[in-house]
PDB file of N, CA and C in Angstrom:
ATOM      1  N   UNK A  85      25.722  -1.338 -22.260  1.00 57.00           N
ATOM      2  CA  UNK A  85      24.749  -2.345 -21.845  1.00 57.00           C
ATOM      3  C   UNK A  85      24.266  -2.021 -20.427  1.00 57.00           C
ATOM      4  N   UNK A  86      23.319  -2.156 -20.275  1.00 68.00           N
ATOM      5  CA  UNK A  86      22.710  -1.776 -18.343  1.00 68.00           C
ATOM      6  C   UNK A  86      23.016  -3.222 -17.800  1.00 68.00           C
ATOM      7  N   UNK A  87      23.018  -2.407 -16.810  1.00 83.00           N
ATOM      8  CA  UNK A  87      23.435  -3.411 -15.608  1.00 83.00           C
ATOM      9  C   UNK A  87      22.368  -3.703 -14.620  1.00 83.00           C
ATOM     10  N   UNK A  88      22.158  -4.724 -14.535  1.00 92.00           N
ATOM     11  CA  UNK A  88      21.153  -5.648 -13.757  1.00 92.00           C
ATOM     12  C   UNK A  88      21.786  -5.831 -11.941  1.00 92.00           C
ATOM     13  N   UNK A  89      20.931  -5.006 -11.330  1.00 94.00           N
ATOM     14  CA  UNK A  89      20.969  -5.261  -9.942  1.00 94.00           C
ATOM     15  C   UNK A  89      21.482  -6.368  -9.250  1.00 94.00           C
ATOM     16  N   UNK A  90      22.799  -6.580  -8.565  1.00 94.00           N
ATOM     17  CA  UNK A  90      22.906  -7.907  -8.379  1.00 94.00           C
ATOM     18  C   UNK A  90      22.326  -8.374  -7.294  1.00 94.00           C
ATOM     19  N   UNK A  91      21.528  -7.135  -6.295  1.00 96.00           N
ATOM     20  CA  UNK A  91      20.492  -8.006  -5.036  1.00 96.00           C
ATOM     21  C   UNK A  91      19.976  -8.412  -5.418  1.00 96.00           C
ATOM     22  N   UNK A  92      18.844  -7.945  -6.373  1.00 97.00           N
ATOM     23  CA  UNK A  92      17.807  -7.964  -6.705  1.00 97.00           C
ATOM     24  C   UNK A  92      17.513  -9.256  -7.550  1.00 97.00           C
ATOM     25  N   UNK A  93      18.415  -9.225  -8.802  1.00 94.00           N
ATOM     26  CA  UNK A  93      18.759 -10.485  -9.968  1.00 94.00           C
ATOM     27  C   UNK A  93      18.938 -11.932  -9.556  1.00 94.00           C
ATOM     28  N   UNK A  94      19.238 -12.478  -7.907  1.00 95.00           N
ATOM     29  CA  UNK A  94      19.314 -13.719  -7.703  1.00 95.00           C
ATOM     30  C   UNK A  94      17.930 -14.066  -7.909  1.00 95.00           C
ATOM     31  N   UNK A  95      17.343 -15.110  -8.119  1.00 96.00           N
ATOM     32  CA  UNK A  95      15.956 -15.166  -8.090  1.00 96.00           C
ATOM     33  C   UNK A  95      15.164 -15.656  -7.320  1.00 96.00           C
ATOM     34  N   UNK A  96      15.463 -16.002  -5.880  1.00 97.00           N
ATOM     35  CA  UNK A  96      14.933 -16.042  -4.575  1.00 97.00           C
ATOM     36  C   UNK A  96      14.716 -14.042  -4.392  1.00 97.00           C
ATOM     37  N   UNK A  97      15.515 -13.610  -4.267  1.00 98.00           N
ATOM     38  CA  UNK A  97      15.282 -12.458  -4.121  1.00 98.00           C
ATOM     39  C   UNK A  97      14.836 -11.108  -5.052  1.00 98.00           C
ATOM     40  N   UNK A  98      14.251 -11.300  -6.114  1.00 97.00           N
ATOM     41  CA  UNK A  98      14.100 -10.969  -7.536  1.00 97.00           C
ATOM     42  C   UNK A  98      12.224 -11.402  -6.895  1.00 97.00           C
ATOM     43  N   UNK A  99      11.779 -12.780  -6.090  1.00 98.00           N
ATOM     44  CA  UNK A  99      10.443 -12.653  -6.017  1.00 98.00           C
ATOM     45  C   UNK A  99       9.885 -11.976  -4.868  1.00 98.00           C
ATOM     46  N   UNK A 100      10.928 -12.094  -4.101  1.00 98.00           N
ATOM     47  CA  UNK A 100      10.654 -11.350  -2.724  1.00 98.00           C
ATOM     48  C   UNK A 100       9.996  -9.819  -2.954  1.00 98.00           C
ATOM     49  N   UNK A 101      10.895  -8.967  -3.857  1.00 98.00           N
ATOM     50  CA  UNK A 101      11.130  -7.551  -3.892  1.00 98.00           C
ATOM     51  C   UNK A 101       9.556  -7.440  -5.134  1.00 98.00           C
ATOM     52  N   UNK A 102       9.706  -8.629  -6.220  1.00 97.00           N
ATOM     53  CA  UNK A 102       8.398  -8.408  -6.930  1.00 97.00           C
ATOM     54  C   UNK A 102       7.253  -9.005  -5.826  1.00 97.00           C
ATOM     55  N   UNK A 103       6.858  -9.579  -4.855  1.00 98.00           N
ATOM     56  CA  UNK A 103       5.916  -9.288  -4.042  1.00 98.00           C
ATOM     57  C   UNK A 103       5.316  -8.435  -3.034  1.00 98.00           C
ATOM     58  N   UNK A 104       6.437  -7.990  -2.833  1.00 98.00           N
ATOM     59  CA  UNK A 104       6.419  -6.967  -1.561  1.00 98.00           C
ATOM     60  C   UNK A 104       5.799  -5.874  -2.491  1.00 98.00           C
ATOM     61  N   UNK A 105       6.479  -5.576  -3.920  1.00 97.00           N
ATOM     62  CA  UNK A 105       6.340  -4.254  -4.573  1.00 97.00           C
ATOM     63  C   UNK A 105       4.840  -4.250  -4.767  1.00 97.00           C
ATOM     64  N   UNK A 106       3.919  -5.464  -5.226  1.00 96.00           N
ATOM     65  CA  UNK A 106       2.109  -5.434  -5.571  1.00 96.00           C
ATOM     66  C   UNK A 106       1.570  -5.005  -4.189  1.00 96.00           C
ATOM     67  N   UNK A 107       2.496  -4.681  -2.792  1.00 95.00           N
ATOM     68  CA  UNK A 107       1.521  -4.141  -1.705  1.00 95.00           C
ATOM     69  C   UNK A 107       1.374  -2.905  -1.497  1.00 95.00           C
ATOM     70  N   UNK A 108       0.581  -1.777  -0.897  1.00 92.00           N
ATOM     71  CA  UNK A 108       1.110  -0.466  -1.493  1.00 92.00           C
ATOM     72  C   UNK A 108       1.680   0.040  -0.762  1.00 92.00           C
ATOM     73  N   UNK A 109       1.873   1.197  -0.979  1.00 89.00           N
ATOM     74  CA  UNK A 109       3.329   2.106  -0.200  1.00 89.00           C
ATOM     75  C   UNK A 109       2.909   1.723   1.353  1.00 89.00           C
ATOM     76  N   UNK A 110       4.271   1.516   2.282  1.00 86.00           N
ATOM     77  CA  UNK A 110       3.967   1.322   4.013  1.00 86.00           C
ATOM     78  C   UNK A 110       2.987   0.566   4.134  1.00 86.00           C
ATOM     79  N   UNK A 111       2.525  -0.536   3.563  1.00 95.00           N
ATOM     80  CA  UNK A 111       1.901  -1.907   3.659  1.00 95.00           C
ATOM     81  C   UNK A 111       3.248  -2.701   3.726  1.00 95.00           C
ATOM     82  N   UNK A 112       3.020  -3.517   5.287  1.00 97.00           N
ATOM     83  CA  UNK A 112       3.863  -4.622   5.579  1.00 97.00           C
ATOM     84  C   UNK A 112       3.063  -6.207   5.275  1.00 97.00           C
ATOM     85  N   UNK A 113       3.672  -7.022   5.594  1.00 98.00           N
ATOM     86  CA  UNK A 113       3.289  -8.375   5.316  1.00 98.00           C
ATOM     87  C   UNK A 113       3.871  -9.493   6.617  1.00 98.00           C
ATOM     88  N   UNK A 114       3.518 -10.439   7.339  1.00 97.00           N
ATOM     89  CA  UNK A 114       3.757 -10.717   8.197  1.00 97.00           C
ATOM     90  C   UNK A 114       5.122 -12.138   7.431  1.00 97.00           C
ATOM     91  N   UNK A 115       5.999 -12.329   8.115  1.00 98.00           N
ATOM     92  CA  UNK A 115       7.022 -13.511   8.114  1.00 98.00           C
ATOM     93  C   UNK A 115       6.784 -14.384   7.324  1.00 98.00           C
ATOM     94  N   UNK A 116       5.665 -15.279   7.993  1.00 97.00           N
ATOM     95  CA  UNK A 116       5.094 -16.538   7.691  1.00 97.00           C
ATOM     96  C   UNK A 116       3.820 -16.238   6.366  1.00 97.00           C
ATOM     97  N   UNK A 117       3.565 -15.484   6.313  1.00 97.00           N
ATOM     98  CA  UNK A 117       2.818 -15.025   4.871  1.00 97.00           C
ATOM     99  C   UNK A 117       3.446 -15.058   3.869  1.00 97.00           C
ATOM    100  N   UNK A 118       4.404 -14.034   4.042  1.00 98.00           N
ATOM    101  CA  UNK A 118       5.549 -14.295   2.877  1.00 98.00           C
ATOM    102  C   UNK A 118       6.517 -15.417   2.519  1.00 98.00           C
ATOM    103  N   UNK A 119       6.375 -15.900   3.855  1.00 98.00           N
ATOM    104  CA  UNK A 119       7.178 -17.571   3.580  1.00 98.00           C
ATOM    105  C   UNK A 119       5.959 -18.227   2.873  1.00 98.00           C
ATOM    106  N   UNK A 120       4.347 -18.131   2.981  1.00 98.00           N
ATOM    107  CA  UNK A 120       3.654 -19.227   2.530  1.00 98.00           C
ATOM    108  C   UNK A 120       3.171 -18.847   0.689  1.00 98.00           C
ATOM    109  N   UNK A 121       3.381 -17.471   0.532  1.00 97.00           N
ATOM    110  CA  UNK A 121       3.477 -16.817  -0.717  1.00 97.00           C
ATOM    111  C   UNK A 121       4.322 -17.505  -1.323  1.00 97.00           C
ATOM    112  N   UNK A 122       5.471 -17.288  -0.884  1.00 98.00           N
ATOM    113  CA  UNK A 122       6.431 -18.002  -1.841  1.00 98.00           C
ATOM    114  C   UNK A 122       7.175 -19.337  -1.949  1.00 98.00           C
ATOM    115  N   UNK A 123       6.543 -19.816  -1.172  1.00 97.00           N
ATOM    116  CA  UNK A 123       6.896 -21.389  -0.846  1.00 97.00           C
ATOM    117  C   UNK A 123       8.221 -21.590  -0.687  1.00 97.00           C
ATOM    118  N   UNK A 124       9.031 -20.475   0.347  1.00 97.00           N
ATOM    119  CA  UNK A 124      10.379 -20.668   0.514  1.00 97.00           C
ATOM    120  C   UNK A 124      10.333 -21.251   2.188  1.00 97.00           C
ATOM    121  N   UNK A 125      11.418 -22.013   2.027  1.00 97.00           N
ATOM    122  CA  UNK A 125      11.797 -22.074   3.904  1.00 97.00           C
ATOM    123  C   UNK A 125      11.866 -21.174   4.459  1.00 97.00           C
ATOM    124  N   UNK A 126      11.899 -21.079   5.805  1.00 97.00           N
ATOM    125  CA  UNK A 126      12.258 -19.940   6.661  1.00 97.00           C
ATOM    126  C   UNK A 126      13.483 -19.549   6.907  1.00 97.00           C
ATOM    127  N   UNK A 127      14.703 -20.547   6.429  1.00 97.00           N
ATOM    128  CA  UNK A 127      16.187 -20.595   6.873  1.00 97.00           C
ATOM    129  C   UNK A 127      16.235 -19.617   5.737  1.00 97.00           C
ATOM    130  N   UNK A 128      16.069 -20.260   4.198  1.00 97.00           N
ATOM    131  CA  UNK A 128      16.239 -19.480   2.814  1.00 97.00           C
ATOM    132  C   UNK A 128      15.650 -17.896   2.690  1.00 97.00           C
ATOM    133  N   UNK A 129      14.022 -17.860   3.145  1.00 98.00           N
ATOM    134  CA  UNK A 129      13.503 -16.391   3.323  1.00 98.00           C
ATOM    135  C   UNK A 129      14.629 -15.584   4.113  1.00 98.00           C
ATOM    136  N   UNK A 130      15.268 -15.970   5.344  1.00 97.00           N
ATOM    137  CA  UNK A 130      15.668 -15.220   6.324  1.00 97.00           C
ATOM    138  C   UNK A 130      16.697 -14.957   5.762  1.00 97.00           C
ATOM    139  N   UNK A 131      17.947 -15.660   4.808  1.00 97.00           N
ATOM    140  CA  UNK A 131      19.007 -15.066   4.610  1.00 97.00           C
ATOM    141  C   UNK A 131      18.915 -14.300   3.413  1.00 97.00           C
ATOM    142  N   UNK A 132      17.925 -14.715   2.796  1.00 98.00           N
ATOM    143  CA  UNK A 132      17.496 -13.517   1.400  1.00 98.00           C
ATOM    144  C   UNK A 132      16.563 -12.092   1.761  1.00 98.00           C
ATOM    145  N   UNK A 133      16.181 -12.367   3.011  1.00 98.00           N
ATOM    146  CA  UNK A 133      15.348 -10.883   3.608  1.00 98.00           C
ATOM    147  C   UNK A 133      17.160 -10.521   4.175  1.00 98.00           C
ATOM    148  N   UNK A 134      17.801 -10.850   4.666  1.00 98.00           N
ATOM    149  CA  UNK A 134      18.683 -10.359   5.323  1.00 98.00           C
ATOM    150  C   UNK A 134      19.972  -9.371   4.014  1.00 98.00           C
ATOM    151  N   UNK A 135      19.713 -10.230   3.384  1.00 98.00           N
ATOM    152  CA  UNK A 135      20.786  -9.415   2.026  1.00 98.00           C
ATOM    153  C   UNK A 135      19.921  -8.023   1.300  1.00 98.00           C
ATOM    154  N   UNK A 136      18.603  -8.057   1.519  1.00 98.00           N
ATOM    155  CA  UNK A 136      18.009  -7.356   0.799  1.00 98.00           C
ATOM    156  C   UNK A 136      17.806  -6.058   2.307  1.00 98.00           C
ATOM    157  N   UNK A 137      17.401  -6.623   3.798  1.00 98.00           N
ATOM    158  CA  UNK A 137      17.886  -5.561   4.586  1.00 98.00           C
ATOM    159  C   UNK A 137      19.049  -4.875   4.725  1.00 98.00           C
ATOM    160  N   UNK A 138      20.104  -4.969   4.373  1.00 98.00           N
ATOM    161  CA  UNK A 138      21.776  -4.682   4.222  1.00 98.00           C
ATOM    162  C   UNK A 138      21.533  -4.038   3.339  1.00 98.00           C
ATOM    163  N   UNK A 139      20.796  -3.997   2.064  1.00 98.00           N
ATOM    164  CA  UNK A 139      21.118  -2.686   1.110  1.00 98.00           C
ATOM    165  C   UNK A 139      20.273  -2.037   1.300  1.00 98.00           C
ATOM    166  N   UNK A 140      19.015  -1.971   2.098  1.00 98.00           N
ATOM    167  CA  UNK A 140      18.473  -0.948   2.380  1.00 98.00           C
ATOM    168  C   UNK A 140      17.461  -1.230   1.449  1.00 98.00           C
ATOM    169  N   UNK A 141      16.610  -2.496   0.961  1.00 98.00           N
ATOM    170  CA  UNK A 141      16.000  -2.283   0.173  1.00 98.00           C
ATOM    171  C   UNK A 141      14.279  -2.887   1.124  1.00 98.00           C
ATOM    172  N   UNK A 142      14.250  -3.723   2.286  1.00 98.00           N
ATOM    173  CA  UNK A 142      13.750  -4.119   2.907  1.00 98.00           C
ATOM    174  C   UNK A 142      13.714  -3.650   4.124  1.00 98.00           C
ATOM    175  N   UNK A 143      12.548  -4.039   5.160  1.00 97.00           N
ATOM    176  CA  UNK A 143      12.779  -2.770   6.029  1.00 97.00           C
ATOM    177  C   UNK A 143      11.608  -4.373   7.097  1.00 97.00           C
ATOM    178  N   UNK A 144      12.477  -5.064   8.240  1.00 97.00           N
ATOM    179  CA  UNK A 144      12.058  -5.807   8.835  1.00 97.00           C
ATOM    180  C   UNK A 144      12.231  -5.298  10.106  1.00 97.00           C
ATOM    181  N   UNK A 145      10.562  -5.639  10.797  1.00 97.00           N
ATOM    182  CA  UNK A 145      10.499  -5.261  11.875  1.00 97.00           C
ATOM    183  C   UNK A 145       9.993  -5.929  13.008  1.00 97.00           C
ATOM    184  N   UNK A 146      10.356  -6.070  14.029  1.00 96.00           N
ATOM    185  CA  UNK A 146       9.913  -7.518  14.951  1.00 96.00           C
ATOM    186  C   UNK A 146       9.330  -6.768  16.223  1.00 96.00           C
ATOM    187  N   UNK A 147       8.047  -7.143  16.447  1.00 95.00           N
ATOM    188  CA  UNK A 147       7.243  -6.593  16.859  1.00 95.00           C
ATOM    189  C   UNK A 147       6.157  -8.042  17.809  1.00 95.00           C
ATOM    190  N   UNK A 148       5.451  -7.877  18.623  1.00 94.00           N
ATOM    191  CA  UNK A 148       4.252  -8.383  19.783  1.00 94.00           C
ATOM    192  C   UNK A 148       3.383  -8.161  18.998  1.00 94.00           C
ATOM    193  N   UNK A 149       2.440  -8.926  18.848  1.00 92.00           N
ATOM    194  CA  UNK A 149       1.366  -8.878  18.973  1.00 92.00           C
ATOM    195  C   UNK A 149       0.153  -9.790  20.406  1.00 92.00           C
ATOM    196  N   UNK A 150       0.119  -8.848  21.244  1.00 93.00           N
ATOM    197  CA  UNK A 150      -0.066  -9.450  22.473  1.00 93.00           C
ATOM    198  C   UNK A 150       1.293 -10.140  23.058  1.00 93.00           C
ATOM    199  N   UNK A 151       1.427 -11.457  23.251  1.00 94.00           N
ATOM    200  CA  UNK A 151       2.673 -12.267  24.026  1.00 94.00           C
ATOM    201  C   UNK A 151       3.454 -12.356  22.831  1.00 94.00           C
ATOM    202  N   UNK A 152       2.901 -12.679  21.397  1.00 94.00           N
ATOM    203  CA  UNK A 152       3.260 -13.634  20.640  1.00 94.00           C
ATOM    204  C   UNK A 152       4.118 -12.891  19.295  1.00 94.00           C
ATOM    205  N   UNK A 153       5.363 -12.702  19.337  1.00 95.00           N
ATOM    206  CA  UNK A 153       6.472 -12.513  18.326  1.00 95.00           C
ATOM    207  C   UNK A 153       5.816 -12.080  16.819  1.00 95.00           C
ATOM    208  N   UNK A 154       5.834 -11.635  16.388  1.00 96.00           N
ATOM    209  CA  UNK A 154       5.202 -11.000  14.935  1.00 96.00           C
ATOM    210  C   UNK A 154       6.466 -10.515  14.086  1.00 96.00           C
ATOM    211  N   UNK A 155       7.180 -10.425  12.765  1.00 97.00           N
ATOM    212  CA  UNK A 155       8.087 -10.284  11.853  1.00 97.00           C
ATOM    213  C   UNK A 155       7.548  -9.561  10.854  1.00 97.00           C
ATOM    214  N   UNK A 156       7.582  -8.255  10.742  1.00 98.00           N
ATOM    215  CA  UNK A 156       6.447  -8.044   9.387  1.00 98.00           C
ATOM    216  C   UNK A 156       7.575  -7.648   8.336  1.00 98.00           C
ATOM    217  N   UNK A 157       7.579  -7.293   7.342  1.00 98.00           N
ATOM    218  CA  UNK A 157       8.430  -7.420   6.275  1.00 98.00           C
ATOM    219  C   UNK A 157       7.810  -6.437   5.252  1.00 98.00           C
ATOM    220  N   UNK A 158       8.384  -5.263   4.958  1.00 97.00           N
ATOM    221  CA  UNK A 158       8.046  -4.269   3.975  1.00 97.00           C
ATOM    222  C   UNK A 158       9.303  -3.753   3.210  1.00 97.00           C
ATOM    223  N   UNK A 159       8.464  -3.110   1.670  1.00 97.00           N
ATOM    224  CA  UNK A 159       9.251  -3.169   0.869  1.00 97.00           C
ATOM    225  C   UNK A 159       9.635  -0.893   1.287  1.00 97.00           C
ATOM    226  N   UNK A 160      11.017  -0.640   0.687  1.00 97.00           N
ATOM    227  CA  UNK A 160      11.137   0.564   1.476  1.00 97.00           C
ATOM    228  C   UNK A 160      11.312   1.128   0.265  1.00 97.00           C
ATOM    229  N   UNK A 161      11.353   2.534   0.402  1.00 96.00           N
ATOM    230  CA  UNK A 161      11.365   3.786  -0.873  1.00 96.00           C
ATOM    231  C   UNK A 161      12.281   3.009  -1.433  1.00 96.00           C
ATOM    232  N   UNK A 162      13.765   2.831  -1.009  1.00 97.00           N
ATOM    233  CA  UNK A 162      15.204   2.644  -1.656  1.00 97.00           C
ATOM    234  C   UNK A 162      14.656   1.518  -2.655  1.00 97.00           C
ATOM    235  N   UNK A 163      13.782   0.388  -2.125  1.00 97.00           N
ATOM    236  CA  UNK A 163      13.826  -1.473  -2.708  1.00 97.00           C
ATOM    237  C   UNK A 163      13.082  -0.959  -3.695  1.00 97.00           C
ATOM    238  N   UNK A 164      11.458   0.021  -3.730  1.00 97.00           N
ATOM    239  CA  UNK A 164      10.729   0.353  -4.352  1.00 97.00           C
ATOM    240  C   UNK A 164      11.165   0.952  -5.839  1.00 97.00           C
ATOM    241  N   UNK A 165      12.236   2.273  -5.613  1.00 97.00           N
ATOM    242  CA  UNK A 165      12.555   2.882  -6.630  1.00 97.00           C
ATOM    243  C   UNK A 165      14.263   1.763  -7.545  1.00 97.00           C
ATOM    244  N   UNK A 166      14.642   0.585  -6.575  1.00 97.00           N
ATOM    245  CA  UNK A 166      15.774  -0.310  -7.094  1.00 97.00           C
ATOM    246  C   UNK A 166      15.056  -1.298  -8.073  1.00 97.00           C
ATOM    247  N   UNK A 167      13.604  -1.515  -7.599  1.00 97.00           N
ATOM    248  CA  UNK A 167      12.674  -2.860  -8.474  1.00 97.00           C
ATOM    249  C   UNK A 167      12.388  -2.373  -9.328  1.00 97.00           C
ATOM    250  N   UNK A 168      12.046  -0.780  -9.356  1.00 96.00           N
ATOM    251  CA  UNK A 168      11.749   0.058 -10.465  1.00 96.00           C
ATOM    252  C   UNK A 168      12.542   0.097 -12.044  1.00 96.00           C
ATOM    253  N   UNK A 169      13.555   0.194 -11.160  1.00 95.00           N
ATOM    254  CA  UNK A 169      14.973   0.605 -12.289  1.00 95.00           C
ATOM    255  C   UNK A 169      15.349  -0.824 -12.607  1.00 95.00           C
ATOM    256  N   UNK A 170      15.239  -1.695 -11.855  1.00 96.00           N
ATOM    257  CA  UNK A 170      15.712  -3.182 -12.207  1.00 96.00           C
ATOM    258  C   UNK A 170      14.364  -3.486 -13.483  1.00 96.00           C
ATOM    259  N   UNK A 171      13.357  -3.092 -12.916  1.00 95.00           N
ATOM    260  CA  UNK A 171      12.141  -3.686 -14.560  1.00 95.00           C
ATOM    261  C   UNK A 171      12.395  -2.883 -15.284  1.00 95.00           C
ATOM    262  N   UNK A 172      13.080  -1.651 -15.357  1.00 94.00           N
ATOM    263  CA  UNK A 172      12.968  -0.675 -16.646  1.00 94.00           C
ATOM    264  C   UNK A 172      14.203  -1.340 -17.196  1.00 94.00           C
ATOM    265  N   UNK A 173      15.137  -1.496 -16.847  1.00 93.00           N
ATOM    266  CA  UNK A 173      16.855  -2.384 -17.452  1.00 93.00           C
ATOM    267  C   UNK A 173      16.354  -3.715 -17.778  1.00 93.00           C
ATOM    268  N   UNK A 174      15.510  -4.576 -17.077  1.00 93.00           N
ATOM    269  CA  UNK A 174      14.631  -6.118 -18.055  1.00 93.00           C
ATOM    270  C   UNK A 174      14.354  -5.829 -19.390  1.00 93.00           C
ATOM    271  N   UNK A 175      13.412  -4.385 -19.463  1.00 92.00           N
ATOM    272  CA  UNK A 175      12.092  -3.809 -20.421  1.00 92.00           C
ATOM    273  C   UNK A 175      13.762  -3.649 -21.580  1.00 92.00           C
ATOM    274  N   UNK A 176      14.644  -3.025 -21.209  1.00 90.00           N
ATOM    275  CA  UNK A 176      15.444  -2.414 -22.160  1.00 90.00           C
ATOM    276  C   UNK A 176      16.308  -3.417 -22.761  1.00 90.00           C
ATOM    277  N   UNK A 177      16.551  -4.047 -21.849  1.00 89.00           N
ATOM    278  CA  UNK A 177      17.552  -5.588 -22.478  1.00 89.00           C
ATOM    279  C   UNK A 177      16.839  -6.556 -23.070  1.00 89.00           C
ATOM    280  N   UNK A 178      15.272  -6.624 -23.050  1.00 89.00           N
ATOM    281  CA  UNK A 178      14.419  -7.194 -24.037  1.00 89.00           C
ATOM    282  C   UNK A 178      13.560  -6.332 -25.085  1.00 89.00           C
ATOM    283  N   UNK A 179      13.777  -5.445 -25.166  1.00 86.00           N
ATOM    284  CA  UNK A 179      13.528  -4.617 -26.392  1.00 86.00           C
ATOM    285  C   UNK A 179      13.747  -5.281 -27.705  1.00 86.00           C
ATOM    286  N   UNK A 180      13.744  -4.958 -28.873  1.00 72.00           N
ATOM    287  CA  UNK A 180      14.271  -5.306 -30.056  1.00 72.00           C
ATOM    288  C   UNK A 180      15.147  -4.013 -30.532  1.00 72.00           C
ATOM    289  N   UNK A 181      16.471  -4.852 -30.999  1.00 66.00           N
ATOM    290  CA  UNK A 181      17.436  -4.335 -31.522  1.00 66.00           C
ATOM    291  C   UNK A 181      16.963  -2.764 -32.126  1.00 66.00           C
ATOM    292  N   UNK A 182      16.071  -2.707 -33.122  1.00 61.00           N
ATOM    293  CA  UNK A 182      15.646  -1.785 -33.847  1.00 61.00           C
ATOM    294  C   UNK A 182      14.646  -0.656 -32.963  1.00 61.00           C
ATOM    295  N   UNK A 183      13.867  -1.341 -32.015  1.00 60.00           N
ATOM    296  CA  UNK A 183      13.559  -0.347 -31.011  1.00 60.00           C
ATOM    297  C   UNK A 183      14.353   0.523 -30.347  1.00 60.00           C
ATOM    298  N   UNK A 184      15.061  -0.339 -29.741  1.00 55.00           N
ATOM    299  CA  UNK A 184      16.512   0.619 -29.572  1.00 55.00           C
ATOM    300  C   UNK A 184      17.047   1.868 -30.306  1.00 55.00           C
ATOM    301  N   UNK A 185      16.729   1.436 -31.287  1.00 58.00           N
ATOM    302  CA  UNK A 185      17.887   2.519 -32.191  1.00 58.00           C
ATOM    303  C   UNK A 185      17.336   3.336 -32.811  1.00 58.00           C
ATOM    304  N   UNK A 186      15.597   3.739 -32.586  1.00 56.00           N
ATOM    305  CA  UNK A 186      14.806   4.436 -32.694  1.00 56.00           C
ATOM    306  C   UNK A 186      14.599   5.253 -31.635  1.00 56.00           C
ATOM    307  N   UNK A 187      14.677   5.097 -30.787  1.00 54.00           N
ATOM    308  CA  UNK A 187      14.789   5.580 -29.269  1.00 54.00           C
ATOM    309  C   UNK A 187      15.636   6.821 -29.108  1.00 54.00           C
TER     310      UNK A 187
END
């Protein structure tokens, strides 16, 4: 049976990694964008960006813009090719039995 990513599979963090992934390669997204995308708090975003920076799948960077604090938030090769393999193991665990076994 495949095994389902367990960063990835909570589902606070399962939308994070599927939003970041529709931006394209080295396209970041600012903090508060992605908090207003997904209608999460900032306490909840921050500790689910923080589990997903620890495996290396997120790549946060805190940065000025002029005086004023900026957070941008991008998805990295590692998160890119993990969301990958996490939808191909969805695609396979919802297959039909008989697809399978044609395969």
């Amino acid at each position: 049976m495949t095994e389902l990513d367990p960063v990835i599979h909570a589902q606070a963090r399962l939308r994070v990694v599927a939003t970041l992934s529709a931006l394209p390669d080295c396209d970041q997204v600012t903090f508060p964008r992605l908090q207003e995308i997904l209608g999460m708090t900032a306490g909840n975003l921050s500790v689910h960006l923080r589990r997903l920076e620890e495996a290396g799948y997120v790549a946060v960077t805190k940065t000025h813009r002029g005086r004023t604090p900026v957070t941008l938030i991008a998805l990295t090769r590692r998160g890119r090719l993990a969301f990958e393999e996490y939808t191909e193991a969805i695609r396979a665990l919802l297959a039909p039995a008989d697809a399978k076994e044609t395969s």
